[in-house]
Amino acid sequence: MRGSRSPAKTALGLVLTGLMLFPVYWMINVSFTRDQDMRKSPPNWFPVNGTLEGYHEVLDRQLPYLATSLVVGLGTVALTLLVAAPAAYSLAKLRPRGGGALTFALLIAQMIPGIIMAMGFYAIFLSTGLLNTLPGLIVADSTLAVPFAVLVLTTFMSGIPEELLQAARVDGAGALRTFWSVVLPVSRNAVITVSLFAFLWAWSDFVFASTLDQGGDHQPITLGIYHYIGNNNQQWNAIMATAVIASIPATVLLVVAQRYVAAGVTAGAVKH
Amino acid sequence: MNHVTQAPAPPAAARAPAAGRGRRAMARPPSRQWAAWAFLAPVVVYLAVFYAYPLYRNLDLSLRDYTVRSFVRGDAPFTGTANYAKVVADPTFGPALWHTVVFTVVSLAFQFTIGLALAMFFHRNFRLSATLRALFLVPWLLPLIVSSSTWSWMLNSDSGVVNAVLGAFGAAPVHWLTSPDWSLWSVVIANIWIGIPFNLVVLYSGLQAIDPVIYEAAELDGANGSQRFWRVTFPLLRPVSAITLLLGLVYTLKVFDIIWIMTRGGPSGSSTTFATWSYRLGFGNLLPAFGPGAAVGNLLIVMALVFGLVYIRLQRRQAF
């Protein structure tokens, strides 16, 4: 299995990638299509006579949704890190009694279907007044990321050389100081990976938004798109334009942190 | 032949912890224990309040006879397993169970096969292979509502691009989302598309971990391409494959967004799975049926947990 440089393979690779990404291309194409061409048969394969109507719609009506998603995403990242980073440090370096059981609980927690959590949260939020509020949505969205974050950060922090922590201890740093000034800075890449995923999951969440924020004043972009689809006069260029905008964080994630993404996907699956 | 039985190495980020294992046996000073649990306190509280408590409330919902009024006031009478009995006797139960199984099994079979084929293809580093492999991640990263609505429009009976292509080959238009015969297959197709990247990436990292020396040895022994796959790649990839499949299973069982956005489980229940049924009972109607909805959800949890435990057992075995 020697690495080959054959152009035939590259060509095949390009074709396969093109096929795989065709729906993404189609989303972009439709987002530029004029209303009168929308139901044309056969459809326009390229955005000839393209229009920006769809994007004007987004600017007119979807900006509040996008802003809400941004706030929810950032809030989720903050909450996730706040809970996960200290736990990961402890599990990786402080050898707590019962740490194994906790890791086990986190693995199980990852497998609980969102719809079940949503129903439980609905009952709780209804009685505590968190229903249709952003803090409520942030809390719910963070459950998507916290187990993953603890597991990935633990894996990473276990790799920090013991000597480094020893040196900090010799210099008189306590556990808290070691965590803040040594462990966290060294774990920067893992923290970035976890933050990007937490943001992306919160940004993409539909289950919690549609159950816990149905009647909220501030709704995320996933609900913005959902309301659009539910409309009777479906404006597909506007729907697809919103979809394109909603895909920006995923694209940024892939461009900025390509190798962390692959590592993150595998970290969830393979033994830590 | 030591290296033949070697388990695939974890990805770069996950390689470290083995080094710490030996030190576990050392004494744990009590003061360190206090510090250790102080750092764990947030996550423990978090798990209790935001995981255990919602799950408990969900269980409670499924064991009581809730109406909208008693839901707000919290004084619903305890009815034991009545909701479960009601759900199992419901005419939706059989089809929903069947659709859940078909959706999961067919999705997994195709995701895994296509993912493995692509992983093997990308494994032979060619020009641009790393970039193209990264592009393959896009479907997995897109918000589900984005992919689902894109597929909805592509599969539209009258103006969808899929029917336009089929039409060019002379096929009659297929009512992908509006015919009971096709709706389940439509959501399966979209779900396969979304799941391929995950399988590709994990299986690729598994392939990377196989020592190329083994292939060279097989080649020297005169093994041809298919023999190399079935006698070398396949057995060595088995632990990673098992985990990919089990994790995929747990993920697929809980798929809700795609189905709900594309078909809402319809038409006439033809693409309803446990996840969408649970949602419809709890949130999809004007009069919510929280009790039965929670009961369906808990049946789903039991399915996921059973497979999750199998997964963790496998993972443990792989660790040693």
XYZ file of C-alpha atoms in Angstrom:
592
model
C 0.000 0.000 0.000
C 2.517 2.540 -1.086
C 1.275 6.120 -1.410
C 0.688 6.625 -5.092
C 0.613 9.872 -6.997
C -1.712 8.711 -9.720
C -3.841 11.440 -11.306
C -6.592 8.884 -11.948
C -7.137 8.512 -8.210
C -7.196 12.249 -7.726
C -9.763 12.511 -10.510
C -11.904 9.779 -8.948
C -11.539 11.501 -5.591
C -12.750 14.762 -7.068
C -15.764 13.063 -8.636
C -16.680 11.308 -5.387
C -16.312 14.510 -3.387
C -18.409 16.330 -5.972
C -21.167 13.733 -5.662
C -21.044 13.860 -1.882
C -21.184 17.630 -1.770
C -23.844 17.969 -4.451
C -26.603 18.701 -1.907
C -24.460 21.513 -0.499
C -23.966 22.904 -3.984
C -27.672 22.589 -4.628
C -28.490 24.518 -1.468
C -26.251 27.362 -2.665
C -27.643 27.195 -6.191
C -31.258 27.342 -5.015
C -30.446 30.219 -2.666
C -29.639 32.332 -5.750
C -32.558 31.124 -7.874
C -35.346 33.564 -8.785
C -38.868 32.717 -7.632
C -40.115 32.331 -11.198
C -37.355 29.805 -12.009
C -37.900 27.802 -8.842
C -40.372 25.328 -10.311
C -38.786 25.188 -13.753
C -38.274 21.772 -15.293
C -35.496 20.888 -15.763
C -34.084 23.114 -13.028
C -31.269 25.599 -13.644
C -28.064 23.739 -12.918
C -26.164 26.973 -12.367
C -27.377 30.211 -10.846
C -27.906 31.916 -14.209
C -30.114 34.968 -13.769
C -29.139 34.720 -10.126
C -30.877 36.856 -7.564
C -29.998 38.082 -4.103
C -33.682 38.251 -3.079
C -33.225 35.300 -0.754
C -30.336 36.983 1.024
C -32.272 40.250 1.295
C -34.966 38.251 3.043
C -32.371 36.898 5.454
C -31.124 40.390 6.249
C -34.675 41.659 6.700
C -36.057 38.887 8.852
C -33.445 36.467 10.123
C -30.900 38.685 11.848
C -32.555 38.458 15.295
C -32.589 34.668 15.009
C -28.902 34.642 14.078
C -28.057 36.924 16.991
C -29.941 34.637 19.382
C -28.066 31.614 18.073
C -24.778 33.435 18.555
C -25.629 34.262 22.175
C -26.851 30.740 22.884
C -23.751 29.265 21.254
C -21.337 31.412 23.245
C -23.261 30.826 26.458
C -23.125 27.084 25.865
C -19.362 27.221 25.293
C -18.852 29.153 28.534
C -21.028 26.846 30.614
C -19.490 23.738 29.063
C -15.917 24.846 29.771
C -16.784 25.986 33.263
C -18.088 22.558 34.152
C -15.870 20.341 32.029
C -12.354 21.784 32.333
C -11.941 21.435 36.141
C -13.513 17.971 36.012
C -11.130 16.891 33.274
C -8.130 18.183 35.253
C -9.245 16.213 38.285
C -9.926 13.017 36.345
C -6.660 13.277 34.448
C -4.269 14.350 37.177
C -5.702 14.230 40.711
C -6.810 10.590 40.723
C -10.132 10.996 42.554
C -11.661 7.925 44.159
C -14.683 7.012 42.043
C -13.355 8.757 38.947
C -13.913 5.650 36.870
C -17.588 5.543 37.788
C -17.936 9.191 36.825
C -16.339 8.582 33.423
C -18.740 5.686 32.964
C -21.693 7.936 33.810
C -20.488 10.457 31.230
C -20.259 7.785 28.534
C -23.826 6.700 29.311
C -25.018 10.310 29.414
C -23.869 10.784 25.808
C -26.262 8.104 24.683
C -29.500 9.522 26.041
C -31.755 10.640 23.194
C -32.298 14.407 23.126
C -36.055 14.061 22.898
C -36.153 12.415 26.340
C -34.023 15.127 27.896
C -36.289 17.669 26.221
C -39.380 16.245 27.858
C -37.762 16.204 31.291
C -36.450 19.747 30.845
C -39.882 20.874 29.696
C -41.450 19.655 32.921
C -38.713 21.291 35.025
C -38.588 24.570 33.094
C -42.348 24.935 33.217
C -42.337 24.972 36.994
C -39.167 27.078 37.364
C -40.063 29.684 34.741
C -37.090 28.844 32.517
C -39.308 27.847 29.611
C -38.815 30.080 26.547
C -35.786 31.798 28.059
C -32.222 31.889 26.757
C -30.603 30.637 30.000
C -32.910 27.644 29.831
C -31.924 26.918 26.247
C -28.223 27.358 27.065
C -28.461 24.872 29.923
C -30.258 22.333 27.730
C -27.828 22.788 24.829
C -24.836 22.371 27.100
C -25.955 18.814 27.878
C -25.077 18.021 24.262
C -21.459 19.019 24.840
C -20.480 18.473 28.491
C -19.846 14.692 28.448
C -17.887 14.963 25.202
C -15.921 17.915 26.580
C -14.949 16.150 29.804
C -13.874 13.016 27.947
C -11.813 14.833 25.317
C -10.177 17.220 27.799
C -9.375 14.363 30.186
C -7.693 12.481 27.376
C -5.648 15.518 26.471
C -4.715 16.524 30.015
C -3.594 12.985 30.845
C -0.844 13.576 28.321
C 0.595 16.586 30.149
C 3.958 15.504 31.595
C 3.873 14.956 35.346
C 7.174 16.865 35.663
C 5.476 20.063 34.560
C 2.932 19.832 37.368
C 5.644 18.750 39.786
C 7.617 21.878 38.919
C 4.588 24.066 39.594
C 4.076 22.351 42.938
C 7.701 22.890 43.890
C 7.241 26.564 43.108
C 4.457 26.570 45.697
C 1.453 26.496 43.414
C -1.660 24.811 44.807
C -4.015 22.674 42.758
C -6.104 25.667 41.681
C -3.093 27.710 40.633
C -1.587 24.734 38.778
C -4.854 24.234 36.955
C -5.229 27.871 35.949
C -1.630 28.774 35.104
C -0.189 25.525 33.820
C -2.809 22.969 32.788
C -5.239 25.281 31.016
C -2.667 27.144 28.894
C -0.998 23.895 27.903
C -4.375 22.400 26.934
C -5.227 25.303 24.659
C -5.764 23.177 21.554
C -8.082 20.760 23.295
C -10.010 23.651 24.814
C -10.407 25.201 21.354
C -11.607 21.902 19.882
C -14.142 21.405 22.627
C -15.344 25.021 22.371
C -15.818 24.771 18.615
C -17.858 21.605 18.937
C -19.940 22.966 21.804
C -20.684 26.078 19.778
C -21.556 24.115 16.680
C -23.887 21.748 18.531
C -25.687 24.590 20.269
C -25.930 26.491 17.002
C -27.352 23.419 15.224
C -29.718 22.308 17.966
C -33.297 21.853 16.877
C -34.769 19.432 19.423
C -34.327 21.657 22.465
C -35.149 24.856 20.601
C -38.397 23.476 19.223
C -39.529 22.103 22.573
C -38.169 24.532 25.155
C -38.191 27.795 23.182
C -41.263 27.330 20.957
C -42.971 30.382 22.352
C -39.898 32.427 23.215
C -39.323 36.035 22.195
C -35.782 35.138 21.205
C -35.555 32.097 19.006
C -32.470 30.546 17.388
C -31.841 30.282 13.656
C -32.881 26.624 13.486
C -36.396 27.704 14.442
C -36.145 30.575 11.966
C -35.626 28.065 9.174
C -38.272 25.746 10.576
C -40.915 28.501 10.580
C -39.968 29.275 6.994
C -40.493 25.674 5.902
C -43.821 25.587 7.718
C -45.112 28.606 5.799
C -47.566 27.877 3.045
C -45.943 30.151 0.480
C -42.580 28.462 0.773
C -39.914 30.797 -0.550
C -37.215 28.283 -1.203
C -34.541 30.802 -2.189
C -34.993 32.516 1.162
C -35.033 29.194 3.032
C -31.864 28.056 1.299
C -30.195 31.444 1.761
C -30.854 31.160 5.486
C -29.523 27.618 5.381
C -26.340 28.851 3.695
C -25.862 31.497 6.391
C -26.607 28.945 9.108
C -23.845 26.748 7.676
C -21.166 29.396 8.130
C -20.052 28.257 11.611
C -19.597 24.702 10.340
C -17.501 25.999 7.456
C -15.405 28.160 9.729
C -14.899 25.206 12.032
C -13.676 23.077 9.157
C -11.346 25.733 7.767
C -9.905 26.931 11.065
C -9.609 23.661 12.880
C -9.586 20.947 10.269
C -7.298 18.532 12.044
C -9.014 19.052 15.397
C -12.341 18.227 13.814
C -11.184 14.820 12.634
C -9.533 14.262 16.022
C -12.760 15.286 17.753
C -14.873 12.907 15.684
C -12.552 10.010 16.455
C -12.109 10.946 20.112
C -15.810 10.369 20.620
C -15.555 6.912 19.164
C -12.260 5.312 19.980
C -10.939 4.409 23.406
C -9.768 7.376 25.381
C 3.498 -12.336 14.916
C 3.103 -10.023 17.825
C 1.995 -7.015 15.852
C -0.795 -8.850 14.044
C -2.971 -8.957 17.146
C -2.102 -5.404 18.122
C -5.201 -3.285 18.716
C -5.355 -0.132 16.588
C -3.776 2.814 18.323
C -6.115 5.588 19.412
C -5.895 8.871 17.507
C -3.083 11.266 18.293
C -5.061 13.213 20.863
C -6.037 10.081 22.702
C -2.714 8.340 22.878
C -1.456 9.640 26.187
C -3.396 8.123 29.110
C -1.839 4.680 29.006
C 1.269 6.179 30.599
C -0.641 7.200 33.712
C -2.115 3.809 34.393
C 0.822 2.405 36.298
C 0.692 5.211 38.820
C -2.894 4.432 39.845
C -1.705 1.934 42.403
C 0.153 4.622 44.390
C -1.293 5.922 47.652
C -3.822 8.724 47.394
C -3.202 11.342 50.069
C -6.471 12.527 51.676
C -5.748 16.208 51.013
C -5.352 15.454 47.308
C -8.717 13.676 47.430
C -10.362 16.830 48.722
C -8.839 18.869 45.921
C -9.749 16.225 43.355
C -13.398 16.219 44.398
C -13.522 19.987 44.656
C -12.630 20.133 40.967
C -15.198 17.458 40.218
C -17.946 19.160 42.201
C -19.281 21.310 39.324
C -19.669 18.379 36.961
C -21.225 16.193 39.642
C -23.778 18.863 40.501
C -24.313 19.439 36.791
C -24.938 15.751 36.092
C -27.331 15.515 39.014
C -29.347 18.630 38.177
C -29.260 18.610 34.383
C -29.110 14.900 33.586
C -30.395 12.820 36.467
C -33.211 15.167 37.438
C -34.658 15.578 33.897
C -34.464 11.807 33.482
C -36.250 11.358 36.787
C -38.928 13.848 35.753
C -39.301 12.004 32.494
C -39.759 8.711 34.327
C -42.253 10.380 36.625
C -44.168 11.731 33.621
C -44.430 8.247 32.187
C -45.860 6.814 35.417
C -48.629 9.351 35.966
C -51.791 10.347 34.193
C -50.997 13.901 33.174
C -53.395 16.393 31.690
C -52.473 19.957 30.767
C -53.914 21.190 34.058
C -52.258 18.611 36.294
C -49.019 19.130 34.367
C -48.922 22.743 35.512
C -50.133 22.004 39.027
C -48.093 18.843 39.426
C -50.806 16.746 41.091
C -51.351 14.045 38.480
C -52.457 10.693 39.892
C -49.957 7.846 39.901
C -51.013 5.202 37.402
C -48.049 2.863 37.380
C -47.380 1.278 34.026
C -50.709 2.306 32.493
C -49.002 4.632 30.012
C -46.678 1.864 28.883
C -49.608 -0.513 28.421
C -51.441 2.162 26.461
C -48.436 2.788 24.230
C -47.770 -0.878 23.511
C -51.427 -1.471 22.655
C -51.505 1.577 20.369
C -51.835 0.743 16.654
C -48.819 3.016 16.047
C -46.558 0.818 18.197
C -45.916 -2.017 15.738
C -45.199 0.163 12.689
C -43.103 2.617 14.742
C -40.964 -0.224 16.107
C -40.574 -1.671 12.614
C -39.663 1.723 11.118
C -37.139 2.328 13.903
C -35.484 -1.012 13.168
C -35.514 -0.546 9.381
C -34.290 3.039 9.618
C -31.448 2.045 11.935
C -30.341 -1.140 10.214
C -30.501 0.139 6.623
C -28.826 3.450 7.532
C -26.027 1.675 9.384
C -25.425 -0.901 6.677
C -24.999 1.730 3.980
C -23.144 4.286 6.100
C -20.667 1.668 7.190
C -20.127 0.061 3.772
C -19.752 3.359 1.939
C -17.656 4.801 4.769
C -15.322 1.808 4.699
C -14.979 1.888 0.917
C -14.153 5.597 1.040
C -11.729 5.110 3.932
C -9.852 2.488 1.931
C -9.870 4.744 -1.091
C -8.504 7.728 0.845
C -6.009 5.496 2.614
C -3.911 5.397 -0.583
C -2.618 8.920 -0.215
C -2.957 10.649 -3.542
C -2.703 14.292 -4.492
C -5.391 16.337 -2.697
C -6.532 13.316 -0.666
C -6.254 15.141 2.668
C -8.228 18.133 1.406
C -10.942 16.002 -0.173
C -11.215 13.900 2.970
C -11.746 17.085 4.972
C -14.463 18.192 2.549
C -16.240 14.911 3.152
C -16.836 16.082 6.721
C -19.134 18.879 5.590
C -22.414 16.890 5.664
C -21.666 15.794 9.219
C -20.993 19.338 10.400
C -23.985 21.063 8.837
C -26.894 21.762 11.162
C -29.442 18.983 10.686
C -32.154 21.466 9.809
C -29.980 22.702 6.943
C -29.360 19.248 5.499
C -32.931 18.131 6.097
C -34.495 21.121 4.394
C -32.053 20.853 1.487
C -32.994 17.203 1.021
C -36.685 18.088 1.311
C -36.378 20.428 -1.622
C -34.179 18.067 -3.627
C -36.741 15.292 -3.148
C -39.738 17.501 -3.922
C -42.100 15.577 -6.218
C -42.660 18.307 -8.821
C -39.608 20.548 -8.720
C -36.956 18.452 -7.009
C -33.613 17.907 -8.686
C -33.693 14.169 -7.939
C -36.861 13.654 -9.945
C -35.466 15.909 -12.681
C -32.442 13.614 -13.001
C -34.613 10.487 -12.877
C -36.869 12.071 -15.492
C -33.894 12.594 -17.789
C -33.477 8.812 -17.761
C -37.152 8.381 -18.544
C -38.321 7.401 -15.052
C -41.683 8.549 -13.756
C -41.520 11.068 -10.908
C -41.310 9.480 -7.475
C -43.357 11.003 -4.658
C -40.468 10.766 -2.241
C -41.899 12.607 0.720
C -45.614 12.419 0.064
C -46.104 8.726 -0.698
C -46.281 6.228 2.196
C -44.237 3.797 0.124
C -41.274 6.120 -0.201
C -41.174 8.436 2.808
C -39.169 6.081 5.026
C -36.618 5.518 2.251
C -36.292 9.262 1.729
C -35.321 9.892 5.324
C -33.027 6.864 5.245
C -31.226 8.300 2.206
C -30.743 11.661 3.891
C -29.557 9.975 7.072
C -27.046 7.809 5.203
C -25.636 10.941 3.608
C -25.223 12.597 6.991
C -23.665 9.505 8.591
C -21.039 8.649 5.945
C -18.445 11.201 7.174
C -18.430 9.811 10.710
C -17.851 6.279 9.454
C -15.229 7.465 6.990
C -13.195 9.364 9.585
C -13.253 6.700 12.284
C -12.556 3.815 9.923
C -9.808 5.818 8.244
C -8.073 6.323 11.583
C -8.440 2.580 12.146
C -6.798 1.855 8.791
C -3.964 4.260 9.586
C -3.167 2.202 12.651
C -2.570 -0.999 10.680
C 1.127 -1.591 10.224
C 2.015 -1.424 6.491
C 4.567 -4.182 7.096
C 1.676 -6.644 7.397
C 0.502 -5.761 3.908
C 3.977 -6.116 2.528
C 4.247 -9.539 4.121
C 0.874 -10.563 2.690
C 1.949 -9.329 -0.711
C 5.186 -11.323 -0.516
C 3.117 -14.393 0.319
C 1.224 -13.788 -2.905
C -2.057 -12.499 -1.493
C -4.163 -10.678 -4.071
C -6.286 -7.580 -3.471
C -9.418 -9.271 -2.218
C -7.419 -11.663 -0.047
C -5.560 -8.716 1.470
C -8.903 -7.115 2.309
C -10.673 -10.173 3.742
C -7.636 -11.739 5.461
C -5.765 -8.654 6.678
C -7.757 -5.412 6.651
C -11.083 -6.814 7.754
C -9.944 -8.807 10.804
C -7.543 -6.093 11.964
C -10.238 -3.465 11.614
C -12.773 -5.462 13.588
C -12.455 -3.657 16.958
C -12.767 -0.237 15.327
C -15.613 -1.487 13.133
C -17.508 -2.833 16.118
C -17.258 0.475 17.916
C -18.187 2.476 14.830
C -21.256 0.332 14.318
C -22.366 0.396 17.941
C -21.902 4.112 18.286
C -23.655 4.616 14.955
C -26.479 2.451 16.260
C -26.925 4.523 19.388
C -26.783 7.744 17.351
C -29.202 6.457 14.704
C -31.758 5.238 17.223
C -32.160 8.760 18.518
C -32.369 10.511 15.140
C -35.310 12.815 15.321
C -34.583 16.098 13.538
C -34.146 14.685 10.042
C -37.367 12.695 10.037
C -39.437 15.358 11.732
C -38.269 18.133 9.413
C -38.583 16.111 6.212
C -41.832 14.198 6.756
C -43.049 14.780 10.337
C -43.239 11.000 10.509
C -45.848 10.950 7.767
C -47.633 10.607 5.520
C -50.062 8.703 7.740
C -47.320 7.461 10.030
C -45.296 5.790 7.269
C -41.986 7.181 8.527
C -42.775 7.391 12.236
C -40.055 6.034 14.510
C -39.997 5.911 18.311
C -38.205 9.256 18.446
C -40.713 11.126 16.269
C -43.648 9.346 17.882
C -42.489 10.403 21.314
C -42.120 13.988 20.117
C -45.524 13.996 18.465
C -47.211 12.704 21.589
C -45.511 15.253 23.806
C -45.253 18.326 21.608
C -46.799 17.718 18.195
C -50.477 18.031 19.050
C -52.610 20.775 20.497
C -53.405 18.514 23.429
C -50.073 17.135 24.636
C -49.960 13.539 25.891
C -46.874 13.825 28.086
C -47.379 10.504 29.870
C -47.436 8.269 26.782
C -44.806 10.467 25.108
C -42.423 9.975 28.014
C -43.203 6.249 28.023
C -42.216 5.922 24.344
C -39.071 7.930 25.067
C -38.132 5.611 27.907
C -38.564 2.563 25.695
C -36.119 4.253 23.329
C -33.693 4.825 26.208
C -33.833 1.151 27.112
C -32.963 0.228 23.518
C -30.092 2.719 23.458
C -28.797 1.653 26.884
C -28.704 -2.006 25.989
C -26.533 -1.252 22.983
C -24.549 1.349 24.910
C -23.600 -1.237 27.517
C -22.475 -3.601 24.798
C -20.363 -0.759 23.412
C -18.716 0.005 26.732
C -17.980 -3.661 27.337
C -16.295 -3.827 23.956
C -14.370 -0.655 24.684
C -13.147 -2.017 27.999
C -12.029 -5.223 26.376
C -10.145 -3.272 23.753
C -8.291 -1.279 26.392
C -6.335 -4.185 27.800
